[in-house]
PDB file of C-alpha atoms in Angstrom:
ATOM      1  CA  MET B 106      20.295   0.436  -9.484  1.00 97.00           C
ATOM      2  CA  VAL B 107      17.524  -1.025 -11.620  1.00 98.00           C
ATOM      3  CA  ARG B 108      17.775  -4.797 -11.780  1.00 97.00           C
ATOM      4  CA  ALA B 109      14.606  -5.398 -13.822  1.00 98.00           C
ATOM      5  CA  VAL B 110      11.419  -3.729 -15.055  1.00 97.00           C
ATOM      6  CA  GLU B 111       8.526  -6.098 -15.688  1.00 97.00           C
ATOM      7  CA  ARG B 112       5.376  -5.037 -17.516  1.00 95.00           C
ATOM      8  CA  ILE B 113       2.702  -6.917 -15.565  1.00 95.00           C
ATOM      9  CA  HIS B 114      -0.286  -5.027 -17.007  1.00 93.00           C
ATOM     10  CA  GLU B 115      -0.898  -2.439 -19.691  1.00 92.00           C
ATOM     11  CA  ARG B 116      -0.937   0.218 -16.957  1.00 92.00           C
ATOM     12  CA  TYR B 117       1.432  -1.231 -14.352  1.00 96.00           C
ATOM     13  CA  VAL B 118       5.093  -2.144 -14.129  1.00 97.00           C
ATOM     14  CA  LEU B 119       7.065  -3.870 -11.383  1.00 98.00           C
ATOM     15  CA  ILE B 120      10.472  -2.256 -10.853  1.00 98.00           C
ATOM     16  CA  ARG B 121      13.070  -4.294  -8.984  1.00 98.00           C
ATOM     17  CA  LEU B 122      15.908  -2.271  -7.469  1.00 98.00           C
ATOM     18  CA  THR B 123      19.149  -3.284  -5.796  1.00 98.00           C
ATOM     19  CA  ASP B 124      22.335  -1.688  -4.505  1.00 96.00           C
ATOM     20  CA  LYS B 125      25.966  -2.557  -3.860  1.00 95.00           C
ATOM     21  CA  GLN B 126      25.320  -2.012  -0.147  1.00 96.00           C
ATOM     22  CA  PRO B 127      22.703  -3.903   1.895  1.00 96.00           C
ATOM     23  CA  LEU B 128      19.355  -2.162   1.674  1.00 96.00           C
ATOM     24  CA  PRO B 129      18.216  -0.360   4.837  1.00 96.00           C
ATOM     25  CA  GLU B 130      15.572  -1.880   7.078  1.00 96.00           C
ATOM     26  CA  MET B 131      12.137  -1.121   5.659  1.00 97.00           C
ATOM     27  CA  LEU B 132       8.683  -1.727   7.108  1.00 96.00           C
ATOM     28  CA  PRO B 133       5.464  -2.624   5.274  1.00 97.00           C
ATOM     29  CA  GLY B 134       3.417   0.493   4.647  1.00 97.00           C
ATOM     30  CA  GLN B 135       6.405   2.798   4.322  1.00 98.00           C
ATOM     31  CA  PHE B 136       7.167   4.457   0.989  1.00 97.00           C
ATOM     32  CA  VAL B 137       9.962   5.936  -1.094  1.00 97.00           C
ATOM     33  CA  GLU B 138      10.260   9.270  -2.878  1.00 96.00           C
ATOM     34  CA  VAL B 139      11.639   8.703  -6.373  1.00 95.00           C
ATOM     35  CA  ARG B 140      13.362  11.363  -8.459  1.00 93.00           C
ATOM     36  CA  VAL B 141      12.339  11.215 -12.110  1.00 92.00           C
ATOM     37  CA  ASP B 142      15.291  12.076 -14.337  1.00 90.00           C
ATOM     38  CA  ASN B 143      15.122  12.943 -18.050  1.00 82.00           C
ATOM     39  CA  SER B 144      11.577  14.246 -17.696  1.00 82.00           C
ATOM     40  CA  PRO B 145      11.600  18.060 -18.044  1.00 81.00           C
ATOM     41  CA  ALA B 146       7.945  18.394 -17.008  1.00 79.00           C
ATOM     42  CA  THR B 147       8.407  16.357 -13.814  1.00 82.00           C
ATOM     43  CA  PHE B 148       9.697  18.648 -11.071  1.00 84.00           C
ATOM     44  CA  LEU B 149       8.729  16.787  -7.919  1.00 86.00           C
ATOM     45  CA  ARG B 150       9.641  13.354  -6.671  1.00 90.00           C
ATOM     46  CA  ARG B 151       6.998  10.657  -6.907  1.00 91.00           C
ATOM     47  CA  PRO B 152       5.873   8.809  -3.732  1.00 94.00           C
ATOM     48  CA  ILE B 153       5.659   5.059  -4.308  1.00 96.00           C
ATOM     49  CA  SER B 154       4.697   2.395  -1.767  1.00 96.00           C
ATOM     50  CA  ILE B 155       7.166  -0.307  -0.874  1.00 98.00           C
ATOM     51  CA  ASN B 156       5.723  -3.370  -2.581  1.00 98.00           C
ATOM     52  CA  PHE B 157       8.168  -5.978  -1.325  1.00 98.00           C
ATOM     53  CA  VAL B 158      11.655  -6.349   0.121  1.00 98.00           C
ATOM     54  CA  ASP B 159      13.629  -9.466  -0.774  1.00 97.00           C
ATOM     55  CA  LYS B 160      16.431  -9.422   1.769  1.00 96.00           C
ATOM     56  CA  GLU B 161      18.196 -12.476   0.357  1.00 96.00           C
ATOM     57  CA  ALA B 162      18.356 -10.948  -3.117  1.00 97.00           C
ATOM     58  CA  ASN B 163      18.887  -7.433  -1.675  1.00 98.00           C
ATOM     59  CA  GLU B 164      15.957  -6.218  -3.778  1.00 98.00           C
ATOM     60  CA  LEU B 165      13.301  -3.558  -3.325  1.00 98.00           C
ATOM     61  CA  TRP B 166      10.153  -3.890  -5.428  1.00 98.00           C
ATOM     62  CA  LEU B 167       8.079  -0.908  -6.528  1.00 98.00           C
ATOM     63  CA  LEU B 168       4.696  -1.379  -8.190  1.00 97.00           C
ATOM     64  CA  VAL B 169       4.144   1.642 -10.417  1.00 96.00           C
ATOM     65  CA  ALA B 170       0.937   2.760 -12.118  1.00 94.00           C
ATOM     66  CA  THR B 171       1.758   4.638 -15.310  1.00 93.00           C
ATOM     67  CA  VAL B 172      -0.653   7.561 -15.090  1.00 90.00           C
ATOM     68  CA  GLY B 173       1.458  10.531 -16.187  1.00 89.00           C
ATOM     69  CA  GLU B 174       4.713  11.580 -17.789  1.00 90.00           C
ATOM     70  CA  GLY B 175       6.742  10.959 -14.650  1.00 91.00           C
ATOM     71  CA  THR B 176       5.551   7.417 -14.050  1.00 92.00           C
ATOM     72  CA  ARG B 177       5.764   6.628 -17.783  1.00 92.00           C
ATOM     73  CA  ARG B 178       9.424   7.606 -17.616  1.00 93.00           C
ATOM     74  CA  LEU B 179       9.906   5.288 -14.654  1.00 95.00           C
ATOM     75  CA  ALA B 180       8.281   2.484 -16.630  1.00 94.00           C
ATOM     76  CA  ALA B 181      10.827   3.050 -19.407  1.00 94.00           C
ATOM     77  CA  LEU B 182      13.832   2.456 -17.121  1.00 95.00           C
ATOM     78  CA  GLN B 183      16.322  -0.146 -18.284  1.00 96.00           C
ATOM     79  CA  PRO B 184      18.344  -2.632 -16.225  1.00 97.00           C
ATOM     80  CA  GLY B 185      21.580  -1.041 -15.065  1.00 97.00           C
ATOM     81  CA  GLU B 186      20.189   2.494 -14.866  1.00 96.00           C
ATOM     82  CA  ARG B 187      20.385   4.369 -11.582  1.00 96.00           C
ATOM     83  CA  LEU B 188      17.265   5.532  -9.746  1.00 96.00           C
ATOM     84  CA  ASN B 189      17.569   8.186  -7.042  1.00 95.00           C
ATOM     85  CA  CYS B 190      15.364   7.262  -4.062  1.00 96.00           C
ATOM     86  CA  VAL B 191      14.830   8.687  -0.586  1.00 96.00           C
ATOM     87  CA  LEU B 192      13.835   5.811   1.688  1.00 96.00           C
ATOM     88  CA  PRO B 193      12.291   4.546   3.820  1.00 97.00           C
ATOM     89  CA  LEU B 194       9.749   7.231   4.670  1.00 97.00           C
ATOM     90  CA  GLY B 195       6.654   7.391   6.848  1.00 97.00           C
ATOM     91  CA  ASN B 196       5.155   5.062   9.412  1.00 96.00           C
ATOM     92  CA  GLY B 197       4.029   1.634   8.317  1.00 96.00           C
ATOM     93  CA  PHE B 198       1.464  -0.959   9.344  1.00 97.00           C
ATOM     94  CA  SER B 199       1.714  -2.537  12.771  1.00 93.00           C
ATOM     95  CA  ALA B 200       2.957  -6.117  12.705  1.00 84.00           C
ATOM     96  CA  GLY B 201       0.757  -7.094  15.631  1.00 70.00           C
ATOM     97  CA  THR B 202       0.204 -10.500  17.153  1.00 70.00           C
ATOM     98  CA  GLN B 203      -3.135 -11.161  15.464  1.00 74.00           C
ATOM     99  CA  ARG B 204      -3.617 -14.660  14.116  1.00 86.00           C
ATOM    100  CA  SER B 205      -6.298 -13.870  11.524  1.00 93.00           C
ATOM    101  CA  PRO B 206      -5.626 -10.518   9.830  1.00 96.00           C
ATOM    102  CA  LEU B 207      -7.552  -9.342   6.787  1.00 97.00           C
ATOM    103  CA  LEU B 208      -5.595  -7.283   4.262  1.00 98.00           C
ATOM    104  CA  VAL B 209      -7.857  -5.400   1.844  1.00 98.00           C
ATOM    105  CA  GLY B 210      -6.640  -3.678  -1.314  1.00 97.00           C
ATOM    106  CA  GLY B 211      -7.935  -2.148  -4.508  1.00 94.00           C
ATOM    107  CA  GLY B 212      -6.064  -1.107  -7.656  1.00 89.00           C
ATOM    108  CA  VAL B 213      -2.439  -0.123  -7.084  1.00 90.00           C
ATOM    109  CA  GLY B 214      -3.383   0.083  -3.393  1.00 94.00           C
ATOM    110  CA  VAL B 215      -2.626  -3.636  -3.161  1.00 97.00           C
ATOM    111  CA  ALA B 216       1.095  -2.775  -3.353  1.00 97.00           C
ATOM    112  CA  PRO B 217       1.993  -2.423   0.364  1.00 97.00           C
ATOM    113  CA  LEU B 218      -0.099  -5.434   1.359  1.00 98.00           C
ATOM    114  CA  LEU B 219       2.236  -7.976  -0.256  1.00 98.00           C
ATOM    115  CA  TYR B 220       5.169  -7.147   2.010  1.00 98.00           C
ATOM    116  CA  GLN B 221       2.857  -6.836   5.011  1.00 97.00           C
ATOM    117  CA  GLY B 222       1.445 -10.288   4.351  1.00 97.00           C
ATOM    118  CA  ALA B 223       4.936 -11.758   4.050  1.00 97.00           C
ATOM    119  CA  VAL B 224       6.002 -10.219   7.370  1.00 96.00           C
ATOM    120  CA  MET B 225       2.815 -11.402   9.084  1.00 95.00           C
ATOM    121  CA  LYS B 226       3.248 -14.958   7.842  1.00 95.00           C
ATOM    122  CA  LYS B 227       6.820 -14.989   9.117  1.00 94.00           C
ATOM    123  CA  LEU B 228       5.478 -13.961  12.539  1.00 93.00           C
ATOM    124  CA  GLY B 229       3.062 -16.893  12.546  1.00 93.00           C
ATOM    125  CA  ALA B 230      -0.154 -15.241  11.348  1.00 94.00           C
ATOM    126  CA  SER B 231      -2.455 -16.567   8.632  1.00 93.00           C
ATOM    127  CA  PRO B 232      -3.349 -13.501   6.558  1.00 96.00           C
ATOM    128  CA  THR B 233      -6.307 -13.356   4.212  1.00 97.00           C
ATOM    129  CA  PHE B 234      -5.978 -11.035   1.236  1.00 98.00           C
ATOM    130  CA  LEU B 235      -9.170  -9.495  -0.129  1.00 98.00           C
ATOM    131  CA  LEU B 236      -8.328  -7.809  -3.424  1.00 98.00           C
ATOM    132  CA  GLY B 237     -10.644  -5.896  -5.708  1.00 97.00           C
ATOM    133  CA  ALA B 238     -10.489  -4.651  -9.290  1.00 96.00           C
ATOM    134  CA  ARG B 239     -12.723  -3.735 -12.203  1.00 95.00           C
ATOM    135  CA  THR B 240     -11.999  -6.928 -14.159  1.00 97.00           C
ATOM    136  CA  ALA B 241      -9.960 -10.113 -13.757  1.00 97.00           C
ATOM    137  CA  ASN B 242      -7.313  -8.588 -16.024  1.00 95.00           C
ATOM    138  CA  ASP B 243      -6.821  -5.747 -13.544  1.00 96.00           C
ATOM    139  CA  LEU B 244      -5.945  -7.986 -10.582  1.00 96.00           C
ATOM    140  CA  LEU B 245      -2.235  -7.701  -9.840  1.00 96.00           C
ATOM    141  CA  LEU B 246       0.416 -10.133  -8.546  1.00 97.00           C
ATOM    142  CA  LEU B 247      -2.065 -12.799  -7.450  1.00 97.00           C
ATOM    143  CA  ASP B 248       0.557 -15.566  -7.558  1.00 97.00           C
ATOM    144  CA  GLU B 249       2.831 -13.539  -5.278  1.00 98.00           C
ATOM    145  CA  PHE B 250       0.019 -12.934  -2.778  1.00 98.00           C
ATOM    146  CA  ARG B 251      -0.808 -16.643  -2.730  1.00 98.00           C
ATOM    147  CA  LYS B 252       2.665 -17.383  -1.343  1.00 98.00           C
ATOM    148  CA  TYR B 253       1.732 -15.706   1.932  1.00 97.00           C
ATOM    149  CA  GLY B 254      -1.933 -16.382   2.548  1.00 97.00           C
ATOM    150  CA  ARG B 255      -5.413 -17.080   1.265  1.00 98.00           C
ATOM    151  CA  VAL B 256      -6.436 -14.820  -1.631  1.00 98.00           C
ATOM    152  CA  LEU B 257     -10.048 -13.752  -2.184  1.00 98.00           C
ATOM    153  CA  VAL B 258     -11.029 -11.421  -4.999  1.00 98.00           C
ATOM    154  CA  THR B 259     -13.914  -9.342  -6.217  1.00 98.00           C
ATOM    155  CA  THR B 260     -14.386  -7.838  -9.654  1.00 97.00           C
ATOM    156  CA  GLU B 261     -16.956  -5.279 -10.664  1.00 96.00           C
ATOM    157  CA  ASP B 262     -17.887  -7.265 -13.769  1.00 96.00           C
ATOM    158  CA  GLY B 263     -17.814 -10.674 -12.078  1.00 96.00           C
ATOM    159  CA  SER B 264     -15.065 -12.017 -14.332  1.00 98.00           C
ATOM    160  CA  MET B 265     -13.196 -13.455 -11.301  1.00 97.00           C
ATOM    161  CA  GLY B 266     -14.204 -14.090  -7.726  1.00 98.00           C
ATOM    162  CA  GLU B 267     -17.381 -12.507  -6.423  1.00 98.00           C
ATOM    163  CA  ARG B 268     -19.086  -9.715  -8.334  1.00 97.00           C
ATOM    164  CA  GLY B 269     -19.040  -6.282  -6.734  1.00 96.00           C
ATOM    165  CA  PHE B 270     -16.759  -4.312  -4.447  1.00 95.00           C
ATOM    166  CA  VAL B 271     -14.474  -5.761  -1.773  1.00 95.00           C
ATOM    167  CA  THR B 272     -16.901  -4.699   0.961  1.00 93.00           C
ATOM    168  CA  ASN B 273     -19.597  -6.838  -0.695  1.00 94.00           C
ATOM    169  CA  HIS B 274     -17.594 -10.059  -0.357  1.00 97.00           C
ATOM    170  CA  SER B 275     -19.381 -12.791   1.571  1.00 98.00           C
ATOM    171  CA  VAL B 276     -16.337 -13.499   3.763  1.00 98.00           C
ATOM    172  CA  LEU B 277     -17.024 -10.297   5.719  1.00 97.00           C
ATOM    173  CA  SER B 278     -20.302 -11.695   7.021  1.00 96.00           C
ATOM    174  CA  GLU B 279     -19.218 -15.313   7.293  1.00 97.00           C
ATOM    175  CA  GLU B 280     -15.912 -15.033   9.149  1.00 96.00           C
ATOM    176  CA  ARG B 281     -14.412 -13.074  12.022  1.00 95.00           C
ATOM    177  CA  PHE B 282     -11.048 -11.335  11.725  1.00 95.00           C
ATOM    178  CA  ASP B 283      -9.002  -9.770  14.519  1.00 93.00           C
ATOM    179  CA  LEU B 284      -7.363  -7.013  12.448  1.00 96.00           C
ATOM    180  CA  VAL B 285      -8.128  -5.252   9.171  1.00 97.00           C
ATOM    181  CA  GLN B 286      -5.548  -3.289   7.202  1.00 98.00           C
ATOM    182  CA  CYS B 287      -6.247  -1.694   3.857  1.00 98.00           C
ATOM    183  CA  CYS B 288      -5.016   0.562   1.078  1.00 97.00           C
ATOM    184  CA  GLY B 289      -6.726   1.723  -2.078  1.00 95.00           C
ATOM    185  CA  PRO B 290      -9.231   4.286  -3.357  1.00 94.00           C
ATOM    186  CA  THR B 291     -10.652   6.495  -0.614  1.00 94.00           C
ATOM    187  CA  PRO B 292     -14.302   5.376  -1.084  1.00 94.00           C
ATOM    188  CA  MET B 293     -13.169   1.765  -0.679  1.00 95.00           C
ATOM    189  CA  MET B 294     -11.171   2.522   2.462  1.00 96.00           C
ATOM    190  CA  LYS B 295     -14.081   4.456   3.985  1.00 96.00           C
ATOM    191  CA  ALA B 296     -16.308   1.451   3.413  1.00 96.00           C
ATOM    192  CA  VAL B 297     -13.723  -0.867   4.984  1.00 96.00           C
ATOM    193  CA  VAL B 298     -13.438   1.408   8.030  1.00 96.00           C
ATOM    194  CA  ARG B 299     -17.236   1.406   8.344  1.00 95.00           C
ATOM    195  CA  TYR B 300     -17.193  -2.401   8.297  1.00 96.00           C
ATOM    196  CA  ALA B 301     -14.468  -2.444  10.965  1.00 96.00           C
ATOM    197  CA  TRP B 302     -16.473  -0.154  13.271  1.00 95.00           C
ATOM    198  CA  GLN B 303     -19.565  -2.310  12.860  1.00 95.00           C
ATOM    199  CA  ALA B 304     -17.603  -5.523  13.427  1.00 95.00           C
ATOM    200  CA  GLY B 305     -15.731  -4.089  16.411  1.00 95.00           C
ATOM    201  CA  VAL B 306     -12.333  -4.949  14.941  1.00 95.00           C
ATOM    202  CA  ASP B 307      -9.079  -2.958  14.889  1.00 95.00           C
ATOM    203  CA  CYS B 308      -8.381  -1.327  11.549  1.00 96.00           C
ATOM    204  CA  GLU B 309      -5.525   0.572   9.912  1.00 97.00           C
ATOM    205  CA  VAL B 310      -5.592   2.348   6.560  1.00 97.00           C
ATOM    206  CA  SER B 311      -2.839   3.748   4.373  1.00 97.00           C
ATOM    207  CA  LEU B 312      -3.847   7.160   3.029  1.00 95.00           C
ATOM    208  CA  GLU B 313      -2.817   8.132  -0.478  1.00 87.00           C
ATOM    209  CA  ASN B 314      -2.701  11.934  -0.222  1.00 89.00           C
ATOM    210  CA  MET B 315      -0.424  13.774  -2.635  1.00 87.00           C
ATOM    211  CA  MET B 316       3.031  13.701  -1.038  1.00 90.00           C
ATOM    212  CA  ALA B 317       5.623  15.877  -2.743  1.00 85.00           C
ATOM    213  CA  CYS B 318       8.498  16.054  -0.252  1.00 90.00           C
ATOM    214  CA  GLY B 319       7.938  13.041   2.015  1.00 91.00           C
ATOM    215  CA  LEU B 320       9.387  14.919   4.986  1.00 88.00           C
ATOM    216  CA  GLY B 321       6.494  17.066   6.235  1.00 92.00           C
ATOM    217  CA  ALA B 322       7.914  20.301   4.815  1.00 92.00           C
ATOM    218  CA  CYS B 323       5.725  21.185   1.840  1.00 91.00           C
ATOM    219  CA  LEU B 324       2.370  20.620   3.635  1.00 90.00           C
ATOM    220  CA  CYS B 325       0.561  19.442   0.506  1.00 90.00           C
ATOM    221  CA  CYS B 326      -0.468  16.144   2.138  1.00 94.00           C
ATOM    222  CA  VAL B 327      -2.113  17.598   5.268  1.00 95.00           C
ATOM    223  CA  GLU B 328      -5.057  15.626   6.655  1.00 94.00           C
ATOM    224  CA  LYS B 329      -7.353  16.615   9.519  1.00 94.00           C
ATOM    225  CA  THR B 330      -7.332  13.816  12.086  1.00 95.00           C
ATOM    226  CA  LEU B 331      -8.332  13.071  15.656  1.00 93.00           C
ATOM    227  CA  GLN B 332      -5.439  13.139  18.121  1.00 90.00           C
ATOM    228  CA  PRO B 333      -5.314  12.831  21.936  1.00 88.00           C
ATOM    229  CA  GLU B 334      -5.342  16.061  23.937  1.00 90.00           C
ATOM    230  CA  ALA B 335      -3.608  16.688  27.264  1.00 89.00           C
ATOM    231  CA  ASP B 336      -6.873  16.092  29.138  1.00 89.00           C
ATOM    232  CA  GLY B 337      -7.359  12.689  27.533  1.00 84.00           C
ATOM    233  CA  THR B 338     -10.033  13.746  25.035  1.00 88.00           C
ATOM    234  CA  MET B 339      -9.659  13.582  21.268  1.00 89.00           C
ATOM    235  CA  GLY B 340      -9.318  16.802  19.315  1.00 94.00           C
ATOM    236  CA  GLN B 341      -9.017  17.650  15.646  1.00 94.00           C
ATOM    237  CA  HIS B 342      -5.482  18.329  14.426  1.00 93.00           C
ATOM    238  CA  ASN B 343      -3.892  18.704  11.012  1.00 95.00           C
ATOM    239  CA  VAL B 344      -1.048  16.255  10.413  1.00 95.00           C
ATOM    240  CA  CYS B 345       1.226  15.526   7.477  1.00 96.00           C
ATOM    241  CA  VAL B 346       0.351  12.167   5.985  1.00 96.00           C
ATOM    242  CA  CYS B 347       3.905  11.628   4.739  1.00 95.00           C
ATOM    243  CA  LYS B 348       5.446  12.115   8.192  1.00 94.00           C
ATOM    244  CA  ASP B 349       2.710  11.085  10.639  1.00 95.00           C
ATOM    245  CA  GLY B 350       1.315   8.410   8.339  1.00 95.00           C
ATOM    246  CA  PRO B 351       0.655   7.238   5.753  1.00 97.00           C
ATOM    247  CA  VAL B 352      -0.854   4.525   7.969  1.00 97.00           C
ATOM    248  CA  PHE B 353      -3.489   5.618  10.508  1.00 97.00           C
ATOM    249  CA  LYS B 354      -5.726   3.742  12.914  1.00 96.00           C
ATOM    250  CA  LYS B 355      -9.450   4.078  12.316  1.00 96.00           C
ATOM    251  CA  GLU B 356      -9.832   5.964  15.624  1.00 95.00           C
ATOM    252  CA  ASN B 357      -7.711   8.799  14.215  1.00 95.00           C
ATOM    253  CA  LEU B 358      -9.868   9.311  11.133  1.00 94.00           C
ATOM    254  CA  LEU B 359     -12.777  11.716  10.835  1.00 93.00           C
ATOM    255  CA  TRP B 360     -14.571   9.490   8.359  1.00 85.00           C
ATOM    256  CA  GLN B 361     -16.906   7.895  10.920  1.00 69.00           C
ATOM    257  CA  HIS B 362     -17.228  10.761  13.392  1.00 52.00           C
TER     258      HIS B 362
END
């Protein structure tokens, strides 16, 4: 059931869901498949990252970018309406034991990093969030991120934080991190993976392929990856991002090979 829909930006809404029963256990990086009712042109469910889980309030948060008819319908939901969701789906980020993780996000790709940062802080880590956007107005949920770690930002126009892309931020050359996790536009994630290889640090990325079914049946989200063979070597294999991901380690990606 929809508890609240908050317009946090002209293109983004935060949907808070609840249920009469306790919500199932969900991990950062997993996603839900949402059925869009009352939208004749929307035939397939929409995959949406889990933004946050408030266990005390029994709430699930979904950060939704309104880019088409389906997501515009979701943004028009009213408190008390029912929303049909299949959840949780996919494999999420590793919690790890790292003390100094760097969580990098751009655009709506920042969504899964909020819950990941909260989980990491609870485990004793001190996460740093590096968030990028076109302008200061496009940065999302900064006050929420600040509850769980240090927040650094970049904007393309220099209106907040450092000017440029996230991979241009000075912190990458000035500090050492023991884990990098990221989600956002593919060019940004490729650049983050390149940084991680050069810095010799573990890295995980959350791919954003089109995922229609969320169960590995429709094959529209297939990605060619590197997987271990029986003889111990790595070979190229097609996997379903929705089922085998959406989070992958940098060693499984073809981007730097």
